[in-house]
Coordinates of C-alpha atoms and ligand atoms in Angstrom, one line a residue:
M1 CA 3.7 -41.0 19.4
N2 CA 4.9 -37.6 19.6
E3 CA 3.0 -34.8 17.7
I4 CA 5.2 -34.8 14.7
S5 CA 4.9 -38.5 14.0
K6 CA 1.1 -38.5 14.4
P7 CA -0.4 -39.8 11.2
M8 CA -2.1 -36.9 9.3
S9 CA -4.7 -37.2 6.7
N10 CA -3.4 -36.9 3.3
L11 CA -4.8 -33.3 2.9
A12 CA -3.2 -32.0 6.1
A13 CA 0.2 -33.5 5.0
I14 CA -0.4 -31.6 1.6
D15 CA -1.2 -28.5 3.7
A16 CA 2.0 -28.7 5.9
A17 CA 4.1 -29.1 2.6
H18 CA 2.7 -26.2 0.8
H19 CA 0.3 -23.9 2.5
L20 CA 1.4 -20.9 4.6
H21 CA -1.5 -19.7 6.8
P22 CA -2.2 -16.1 7.8
F23 CA -1.2 -15.2 11.4
S24 CA 0.2 -18.6 12.2
D25 CA 3.3 -20.2 13.5
M26 CA 3.7 -22.5 10.8
G27 CA 6.2 -25.0 12.6
K28 CA 3.8 -25.5 15.4
L29 CA 0.7 -25.7 13.2
N30 CA 2.3 -28.4 11.0
A31 CA 3.4 -30.4 13.9
A32 CA -0.1 -30.2 15.4
G33 CA -1.8 -30.7 12.0
T34 CA -4.3 -28.5 10.3
R35 CA -8.0 -28.8 11.1
I36 CA -9.7 -29.3 7.7
I37 CA -13.2 -27.8 7.6
E38 CA -15.3 -29.2 5.0
R39 CA -18.8 -27.9 5.0
A40 CA -21.3 -25.6 6.9
E41 CA -24.9 -25.1 7.4
G42 CA -26.5 -22.4 9.5
V43 CA -24.3 -21.7 12.5
F44 CA -22.4 -25.1 12.4
I45 CA -19.3 -26.0 10.6
Y46 CA -18.1 -29.7 10.2
D47 CA -14.4 -30.9 10.1
S48 CA -12.9 -33.8 8.1
T49 CA -13.4 -36.1 10.9
G50 CA -17.1 -35.4 10.8
K51 CA -16.9 -33.4 14.2
K52 CA -19.5 -30.8 14.3
Y53 CA -18.9 -27.2 15.9
L54 CA -21.0 -24.3 16.8
D55 CA -19.3 -21.4 15.2
A56 CA -19.8 -18.5 17.6
F57 CA -17.3 -16.4 15.6
A58 CA -19.2 -16.5 12.2
G59 CA -16.0 -17.5 10.3
L60 CA -14.0 -14.5 11.2
W61 CA -16.7 -11.9 12.3
C62 CA -18.1 -12.0 8.8
V63 CA -20.9 -14.7 8.0
N64 CA -23.6 -12.7 9.2
I65 CA -26.5 -14.4 7.4
G66 CA -25.1 -17.8 8.4
Y67 CA -23.7 -20.6 6.1
G68 CA -25.3 -22.4 3.4
R69 CA -27.6 -19.7 1.9
R70 CA -28.5 -21.1 -1.7
E71 CA -29.8 -17.7 -2.7
I72 CA -26.3 -16.2 -2.8
A73 CA -24.9 -19.4 -4.8
D74 CA -27.7 -19.0 -7.2
V75 CA -27.1 -15.2 -7.8
V76 CA -23.5 -15.9 -8.1
Q77 CA -24.0 -18.7 -10.8
R78 CA -26.3 -16.4 -12.8
Q79 CA -23.9 -13.6 -12.5
M80 CA -21.0 -15.9 -13.5
N81 CA -22.6 -16.9 -16.6
E82 CA -23.7 -13.5 -17.5
L83 CA -20.7 -11.4 -16.9
P84 CA -18.0 -12.9 -14.8
Y85 CA -15.7 -9.9 -14.9
Y86 CA -15.5 -6.4 -16.1
N87 CA -13.6 -3.4 -14.6
A88 CA -14.6 0.0 -13.5
F89 CA -11.5 1.9 -14.6
F90 CA -12.1 3.5 -17.9
G91 CA -15.5 5.0 -17.9
T92 CA -17.4 1.7 -17.4
T93 CA -19.2 0.0 -14.6
T94 CA -21.4 -3.3 -14.2
P95 CA -25.0 -3.3 -12.8
P96 CA -24.1 -5.1 -9.6
A97 CA -21.4 -2.6 -8.7
T98 CA -23.6 0.3 -9.3
L99 CA -26.6 -1.1 -7.5
L100 CA -24.5 -2.1 -4.6
A101 CA -23.0 1.4 -4.1
Q102 CA -26.7 2.7 -4.3
K103 CA -27.9 0.1 -1.6
I104 CA -25.0 0.7 0.8
A105 CA -25.7 4.5 0.6
S106 CA -29.3 4.0 1.1
R107 CA -28.4 2.6 4.6
A108 CA -25.3 4.7 5.7
G109 CA -27.3 8.0 6.6
P110 CA -28.1 11.2 4.6
K111 CA -24.6 12.5 4.4
M112 CA -22.9 9.2 3.2
N113 CA -23.7 8.8 -0.5
H114 CA -20.6 7.3 -2.4
V115 CA -18.7 4.1 -2.2
F116 CA -15.3 3.1 -3.5
F117 CA -15.0 -0.6 -3.8
T118 CA -12.0 -2.8 -2.7
N119 CA -11.6 -6.5 -2.2
S120 CA -10.9 -6.5 1.6
G121 CA -10.8 -4.4 4.7
S122 CA -7.1 -3.9 4.5
E123 CA -7.5 -2.5 1.0
A124 CA -10.2 -0.3 2.3
T125 CA -7.8 0.9 4.9
D126 CA -5.1 1.9 2.3
T127 CA -7.8 3.5 0.2
W128 CA -9.3 5.9 2.9
F129 CA -5.6 6.6 4.1
R130 CA -4.8 8.0 0.7
M131 CA -8.3 9.7 0.3
A132 CA -7.8 11.6 3.6
R133 CA -4.6 12.9 2.3
V134 CA -5.7 13.9 -1.1
Y135 CA -8.7 15.4 0.3
W136 CA -6.6 18.0 2.3
K137 CA -4.0 18.6 -0.4
A138 CA -6.8 19.3 -2.8
L139 CA -8.2 21.8 -0.4
G140 CA -4.8 23.5 -0.3
H141 CA -3.5 22.0 3.2
P142 CA -0.7 19.7 1.8
T143 CA 0.8 19.5 5.3
K144 CA -2.2 17.8 6.6
T145 CA -0.9 14.1 6.1
R146 CA -0.6 12.6 9.5
V147 CA -3.1 10.0 10.8
I148 CA -3.8 9.3 14.4
A149 CA -4.9 5.7 15.3
R150 CA -5.0 3.7 18.7
R151 CA -2.9 1.2 20.4
N152 CA -4.4 -2.3 20.1
G153 CA -6.8 -1.3 17.3
Y154 CA -6.9 -3.4 14.1
H155 CA -7.3 -2.0 10.6
G156 CA -5.8 -5.0 8.4
S157 CA -2.5 -6.4 7.5
T158 CA -1.2 -4.4 4.5
V159 CA 1.7 -2.0 5.2
A160 CA -0.9 0.9 6.0
G161 CA -3.2 -1.4 7.7
A162 CA -0.6 -2.9 10.0
S163 CA 0.8 0.5 10.7
L164 CA -2.5 2.1 11.6
G165 CA -3.3 -0.8 13.7
G166 CA -1.8 -0.7 17.2
M167 CA -0.5 -4.3 17.5
K168 CA 3.0 -4.1 18.6
W169 CA 3.8 -7.5 17.4
M170 CA 2.7 -6.6 14.0
H171 CA 4.9 -3.6 14.1
E172 CA 7.9 -5.6 14.9
Q173 CA 7.6 -7.4 11.6
G174 CA 8.2 -5.4 8.7
D175 CA 9.6 -2.2 10.3
L176 CA 6.3 -0.7 11.0
P177 CA 4.6 1.8 11.5
I178 CA 5.4 3.9 8.4
E179 CA 5.9 7.4 8.9
G180 CA 3.2 9.7 9.4
V181 CA 1.1 7.4 11.8
A182 CA 0.9 8.1 15.4
H183 CA -1.0 6.1 18.2
I184 CA -3.0 7.0 21.2
G185 CA -4.4 4.9 24.0
Q186 CA -7.4 2.8 23.8
P187 CA -10.8 3.1 25.8
Y188 CA -10.1 -0.2 27.7
W189 CA -11.5 0.7 31.1
Y190 CA -11.1 -2.8 32.8
A191 CA -7.4 -3.1 32.1
E192 CA -6.4 0.6 32.1
G193 CA -9.0 2.6 34.1
G194 CA -7.5 2.3 37.5
D195 CA -9.7 4.2 40.0
L196 CA -11.5 6.2 37.4
S197 CA -15.0 5.5 36.8
P198 CA -15.8 4.2 33.3
A199 CA -17.4 7.5 32.3
E200 CA -14.4 9.5 33.5
F201 CA -11.9 7.2 32.0
G202 CA -13.8 7.4 28.5
L203 CA -13.2 11.1 28.5
K204 CA -9.8 10.8 29.4
A205 CA -9.1 8.3 26.8
A206 CA -10.7 10.5 24.0
R207 CA -8.8 13.6 25.2
E208 CA -5.5 11.8 24.4
L209 CA -6.6 12.6 20.9
E210 CA -6.8 16.4 21.5
A211 CA -3.3 16.1 23.1
K212 CA -1.9 14.2 20.3
I213 CA -3.3 16.7 17.7
D214 CA -1.7 19.6 19.7
E215 CA 1.6 17.7 19.9
L216 CA 1.7 17.1 16.2
G217 CA 0.0 20.5 15.1
E218 CA -3.5 20.6 13.8
E219 CA -2.1 21.7 10.5
N220 CA -0.4 18.6 10.1
V221 CA -3.1 16.0 11.1
A222 CA -5.3 14.5 8.3
A223 CA -7.6 12.0 10.2
F224 CA -8.3 10.0 13.1
V225 CA -9.3 6.4 12.7
A226 CA -10.9 3.9 15.3
E227 CA -13.3 0.9 15.2
P228 CA -16.6 1.6 17.1
I229 CA -15.8 -1.3 19.2
Q230 CA -12.2 -2.7 18.8
G231 CA -12.8 -6.3 17.4
A232 CA -9.4 -8.1 17.2
G233 CA -8.2 -6.1 20.3
G234 CA -10.7 -8.0 22.3
V235 CA -14.1 -6.7 21.8
I236 CA -13.3 -3.6 23.9
V237 CA -16.7 -1.7 24.3
P238 CA -15.9 2.0 25.1
P239 CA -17.6 3.8 27.9
E240 CA -20.6 5.8 26.8
T241 CA -18.6 9.2 27.1
Y242 CA -16.0 8.1 24.5
W243 CA -17.5 8.5 21.2
P244 CA -19.3 11.7 21.6
E245 CA -16.0 13.3 23.0
I246 CA -14.1 11.9 19.9
A247 CA -16.5 13.4 17.5
R248 CA -16.5 16.6 19.2
I249 CA -12.5 16.9 19.2
C250 CA -12.5 15.8 15.5
K251 CA -14.9 18.6 14.6
A252 CA -13.4 21.4 16.7
R253 CA -9.9 20.5 15.4
N254 CA -11.0 20.0 11.9
I255 CA -9.6 16.5 11.2
L256 CA -11.5 13.7 9.4
L257 CA -13.2 11.1 11.4
V258 CA -12.8 7.5 10.1
S259 CA -15.0 4.8 11.6
D260 CA -13.6 1.4 10.8
E261 CA -16.9 -0.5 10.2
V262 CA -15.3 -3.8 8.8
I263 CA -16.8 -5.7 11.9
C264 CA -19.4 -3.4 13.1
G265 CA -21.0 -2.7 9.7
F266 CA -24.1 -4.6 8.3
G267 CA -26.0 -5.4 11.5
R268 CA -23.7 -6.7 14.1
L269 CA -24.5 -4.1 16.8
G270 CA -28.2 -4.1 15.9
S271 CA -27.7 -0.9 13.7
W272 CA -26.6 -0.8 10.1
F273 CA -23.4 0.7 10.9
G274 CA -21.5 1.1 14.3
Y275 CA -21.3 4.9 14.0
Q276 CA -25.1 4.9 14.0
H277 CA -25.1 3.0 17.2
F278 CA -22.9 5.6 18.9
G279 CA -24.7 8.5 17.3
V280 CA -21.6 9.9 15.4
E281 CA -21.1 11.1 11.8
P282 CA -17.8 9.9 10.2
D283 CA -16.2 11.4 7.1
L284 CA -15.0 8.0 5.8
A285 CA -16.1 4.5 6.7
P286 CA -14.3 1.5 5.5
V287 CA -16.4 -1.8 5.2
A288 CA -15.7 -5.4 4.4
K289 CA -16.6 -8.8 6.1
G290 CA -20.4 -8.6 6.6
L291 CA -20.9 -6.7 3.3
S292 CA -20.9 -10.0 1.6
S293 CA -21.3 -12.2 4.8
G294 CA -17.8 -13.4 3.5
Y295 CA -19.4 -15.5 0.7
L296 CA -17.0 -13.7 -1.8
P297 CA -14.3 -11.1 -1.0
I298 CA -15.3 -7.6 -1.3
G299 CA -14.8 -4.4 0.7
G300 CA -15.1 -0.6 0.3
V301 CA -14.9 2.8 1.7
I302 CA -18.2 4.8 2.4
V303 CA -17.4 8.4 1.5
S304 CA -19.3 11.3 3.1
D305 CA -20.6 14.2 0.9
R306 CA -17.8 16.4 2.5
V307 CA -15.1 14.3 1.2
A308 CA -16.9 13.3 -2.1
E309 CA -17.6 16.9 -3.1
V310 CA -13.9 17.7 -2.9
M311 CA -13.1 14.4 -5.1
L312 CA -15.9 15.2 -7.6
S313 CA -15.0 18.9 -8.1
E314 CA -11.3 19.7 -7.0
L315 CA -9.3 16.5 -7.1
G316 CA -9.1 15.4 -10.8
D317 CA -8.0 11.8 -11.2
F318 CA -7.8 9.7 -8.0
N319 CA -4.8 7.5 -8.9
H320 CA -5.9 4.6 -7.0
G321 CA -8.0 1.5 -7.4
F322 CA -7.7 -2.4 -7.8
T323 CA -8.4 -4.6 -10.9
Y324 CA -11.2 -6.2 -8.9
S325 CA -12.8 -3.0 -7.6
G326 CA -16.4 -3.6 -7.8
H327 CA -16.1 -6.9 -9.1
P328 CA -19.5 -7.8 -10.7
V329 CA -19.7 -11.4 -9.0
C330 CA -18.6 -10.3 -5.7
A331 CA -21.1 -7.3 -5.8
A332 CA -23.9 -9.5 -6.8
A333 CA -23.2 -11.7 -3.9
A334 CA -23.1 -8.6 -1.6
L335 CA -26.3 -7.2 -3.0
E336 CA -28.1 -10.6 -2.3
N337 CA -26.5 -10.7 1.0
L338 CA -28.0 -7.1 1.8
R339 CA -31.2 -8.2 0.4
I340 CA -31.4 -11.1 2.9
I341 CA -30.5 -8.9 5.7
E342 CA -33.3 -6.5 4.8
E343 CA -35.9 -9.2 4.1
E344 CA -35.3 -11.1 7.1
G345 CA -35.1 -8.0 9.3
L346 CA -31.7 -9.1 10.9
V347 CA -30.7 -5.7 12.0
E348 CA -33.8 -5.3 13.9
R349 CA -33.7 -8.8 15.1
V350 CA -30.3 -8.2 16.5
R351 CA -31.5 -4.8 18.2
D352 CA -34.7 -6.1 19.5
D353 CA -34.6 -9.8 19.9
I354 CA -31.7 -12.0 19.6
G355 CA -29.2 -9.3 20.8
P356 CA -31.0 -8.7 24.1
Y357 CA -31.2 -12.5 24.5
F358 CA -27.6 -13.0 23.9
S359 CA -26.8 -10.2 26.2
E360 CA -28.8 -11.7 29.1
G361 CA -27.1 -15.1 28.6
W362 CA -23.6 -13.5 28.2
K363 CA -23.9 -11.3 31.1
S364 CA -25.1 -14.2 33.3
L365 CA -21.5 -15.5 33.2
T366 CA -20.4 -12.6 35.4
D367 CA -21.4 -14.7 38.4
H368 CA -18.4 -17.0 37.6
E369 CA -15.6 -16.3 40.0
L370 CA -13.1 -15.9 37.0
V371 CA -15.2 -13.3 35.0
G372 CA -14.4 -9.8 35.5
E373 CA -16.7 -8.3 33.0
A374 CA -18.9 -9.6 30.2
V375 CA -19.9 -6.9 27.8
N376 CA -21.7 -6.8 24.5
I377 CA -23.4 -4.7 22.0
G378 CA -25.9 -6.8 19.8
L379 CA -24.1 -9.8 18.8
M380 CA -20.6 -8.9 19.6
G381 CA -19.4 -9.9 23.0
G382 CA -16.2 -9.8 24.9
L383 CA -15.5 -11.5 28.2
Q384 CA -12.8 -10.5 30.6
I385 CA -11.0 -13.4 32.5
T386 CA -9.5 -12.1 35.9
A387 CA -7.5 -13.8 38.6
D388 CA -9.4 -11.6 41.2
K389 CA -12.4 -9.9 40.7
A390 CA -12.0 -7.3 43.4
T391 CA -8.8 -5.8 42.3
R392 CA -9.3 -6.5 38.5
R393 CA -6.0 -8.4 38.7
R394 CA -5.1 -10.5 35.5
F395 CA -3.3 -13.8 35.2
A396 CA 0.4 -13.5 34.6
K397 CA 0.3 -14.9 31.1
P398 CA -3.0 -13.8 29.6
D399 CA -2.6 -15.6 26.2
D400 CA -2.4 -18.9 28.0
I401 CA -5.6 -18.1 29.8
G402 CA -7.7 -17.5 26.7
T403 CA -6.2 -20.3 24.8
A404 CA -7.0 -22.8 27.5
V405 CA -10.6 -21.8 27.6
R406 CA -10.7 -21.5 23.9
N407 CA -9.4 -25.0 23.4
H408 CA -11.8 -26.4 26.1
C409 CA -14.7 -24.9 24.1
L410 CA -13.3 -26.4 20.9
A411 CA -13.0 -29.8 22.1
N412 CA -16.6 -29.5 23.2
G413 CA -17.9 -28.4 19.8
L414 CA -17.8 -24.6 20.1
V415 CA -15.6 -22.2 18.1
M416 CA -14.7 -19.0 20.0
R417 CA -11.9 -16.6 19.6
A418 CA -9.6 -15.5 22.5
T419 CA -7.5 -12.4 22.7
G420 CA -5.3 -12.7 25.4
D421 CA -7.5 -13.2 28.5
R422 CA -10.6 -12.0 26.7
M423 CA -13.1 -14.5 25.1
L424 CA -14.7 -13.1 22.0
A425 CA -18.1 -14.1 20.4
S426 CA -19.6 -12.8 17.3
P427 CA -22.2 -15.3 16.0
A428 CA -24.2 -15.2 12.8
L429 CA -27.2 -12.7 13.1
T430 CA -29.3 -15.6 12.3
I431 CA -28.4 -17.6 15.4
S432 CA -31.4 -19.1 17.3
R433 CA -32.1 -18.8 21.0
S434 CA -31.3 -22.4 21.8
E435 CA -28.0 -22.0 19.8
V436 CA -27.2 -18.9 22.0
D437 CA -27.8 -21.0 25.1
E438 CA -25.4 -23.7 23.7
I439 CA -22.6 -21.0 23.5
I440 CA -23.2 -19.8 27.0
E441 CA -23.3 -23.4 28.5
T442 CA -20.1 -24.4 26.7
L443 CA -18.4 -21.4 27.6
R444 CA -19.3 -21.7 31.2
K445 CA -17.8 -25.3 31.1
G446 CA -14.6 -23.8 29.8
L447 CA -14.5 -21.3 32.4
D448 CA -15.1 -24.0 35.1
H449 CA -12.2 -26.0 33.5
L450 CA -9.9 -23.1 33.9
R451 CA -11.0 -22.7 37.5
D452 CA -10.3 -26.4 38.4
T453 CA -6.9 -26.1 36.7
R454 CA -6.0 -22.6 37.8
E455 CA -3.1 -23.6 39.8
H456 CA -1.1 -24.3 36.5
F457 CA -1.8 -20.6 35.5
Q458 CA -0.7 -18.3 38.3
Ligands
PLP1 C1 -10.8 -7.7 9.5 C2 -10.6 -6.3 9.7 C3 -10.0 -5.4 8.7 C4 -9.2 -6.1 7.6 O1 -10.0 -6.7 6.7 P1 -9.4 -7.7 5.7 O2 -10.4 -8.1 4.9 O3 -8.8 -8.9 6.6 O4 -8.3 -7.2 5.0 C5 -9.9 -4.0 9.0 N1 -10.5 -3.5 10.0 C6 -11.1 -4.2 10.9 C7 -11.9 -3.6 12.2 C8 -11.1 -5.6 10.8 O5 -11.7 -6.5 11.7

């Protein structure tokens, strides 16, 4: 039987007939058949054939507290019965939205005291993008509108999100980026560092920002955005010299620094926020994903006092918002999620216990002949596959390489993600030591499989 005539479950057939998936080639997907995930518990998901997988990716970087937490379901049910919806547009709020803003502010640092709610990370991107521009306009600098982002960054899939992101293959669809967005290079030492040391390269990559500001004119630049660690781009951990230099440049040139915390926020790096790990103070910080551990959709922008003061005193109406901004049920789920993270000490656990344990296992893979580097901070790991360790040479078709390893892992009950020739891990913050061992062992087998079949991939 060929792929297309393979019998599909009824649901897969319905899916093929009606459901368009995000970031997917629907022709290929329908031919192969969709995998149907039916239930989950802890770090494990189960598909409709009953096969069990360790989800080393926490859904999509988001299920920080793991699956199957009844506490969230109970809180959501109560909130649904009490008040399923009300808006925050016309001088009203709901208790969960207000309390969630307070809770986020309590962890975000002394100068980050306000939150604007959205339903996703992409909407958070669109929100800060407008905020940065209205901030400068309100201060009497209407030409400060341009935003600088990075190649291979990811900030969502709306028009502003895809424009600010540095994915060429996204720009090609929809005539992007929009005007007013510029990109600089990324701090990806392994691929682009050449003969420089990581520290030297980190400075060089950061100083591209300075050069870009000069090129555009400081009076025309509103903000710079970056993820503390690029997630979708391949878990690119920047050299230590990078972030302090970025912060220095933003300050010296008087442009807003936006730290995209959609992945790094809420404990993944062993800190509440990624900017805290790197010791920088952003002006705006979009969040989503781990805010509710994905149990319900919610995002937001954490706003520094510097920006909030202008919004509170100079701006007048901010003509922006979403029907579901601060949705009470989603906010209640997020509040309960943050309560669990606090009560179980998950941020500290990642910093002091399971993060270091994961790191040891992850880095042990560097003895493999195909592994160029294995880097992580907390429970966010990136592993670079190389055709030649000494020269950092890469296989000719990086996408095929990562896919081969990922598929081998999947067949052996492990969900990982691949970006090109990098393998990515981002498990729930609740993962146990033996489950970490399972990730490392299965990934090693995937790498062995690639080694044993490498003649197909030169
Ligand atoms: C996922 C992601 C987004 C977009 O969030 P959505 O909820 O998918 O819209 C933005 N920024 C980063 C860094 C992300 O990883």
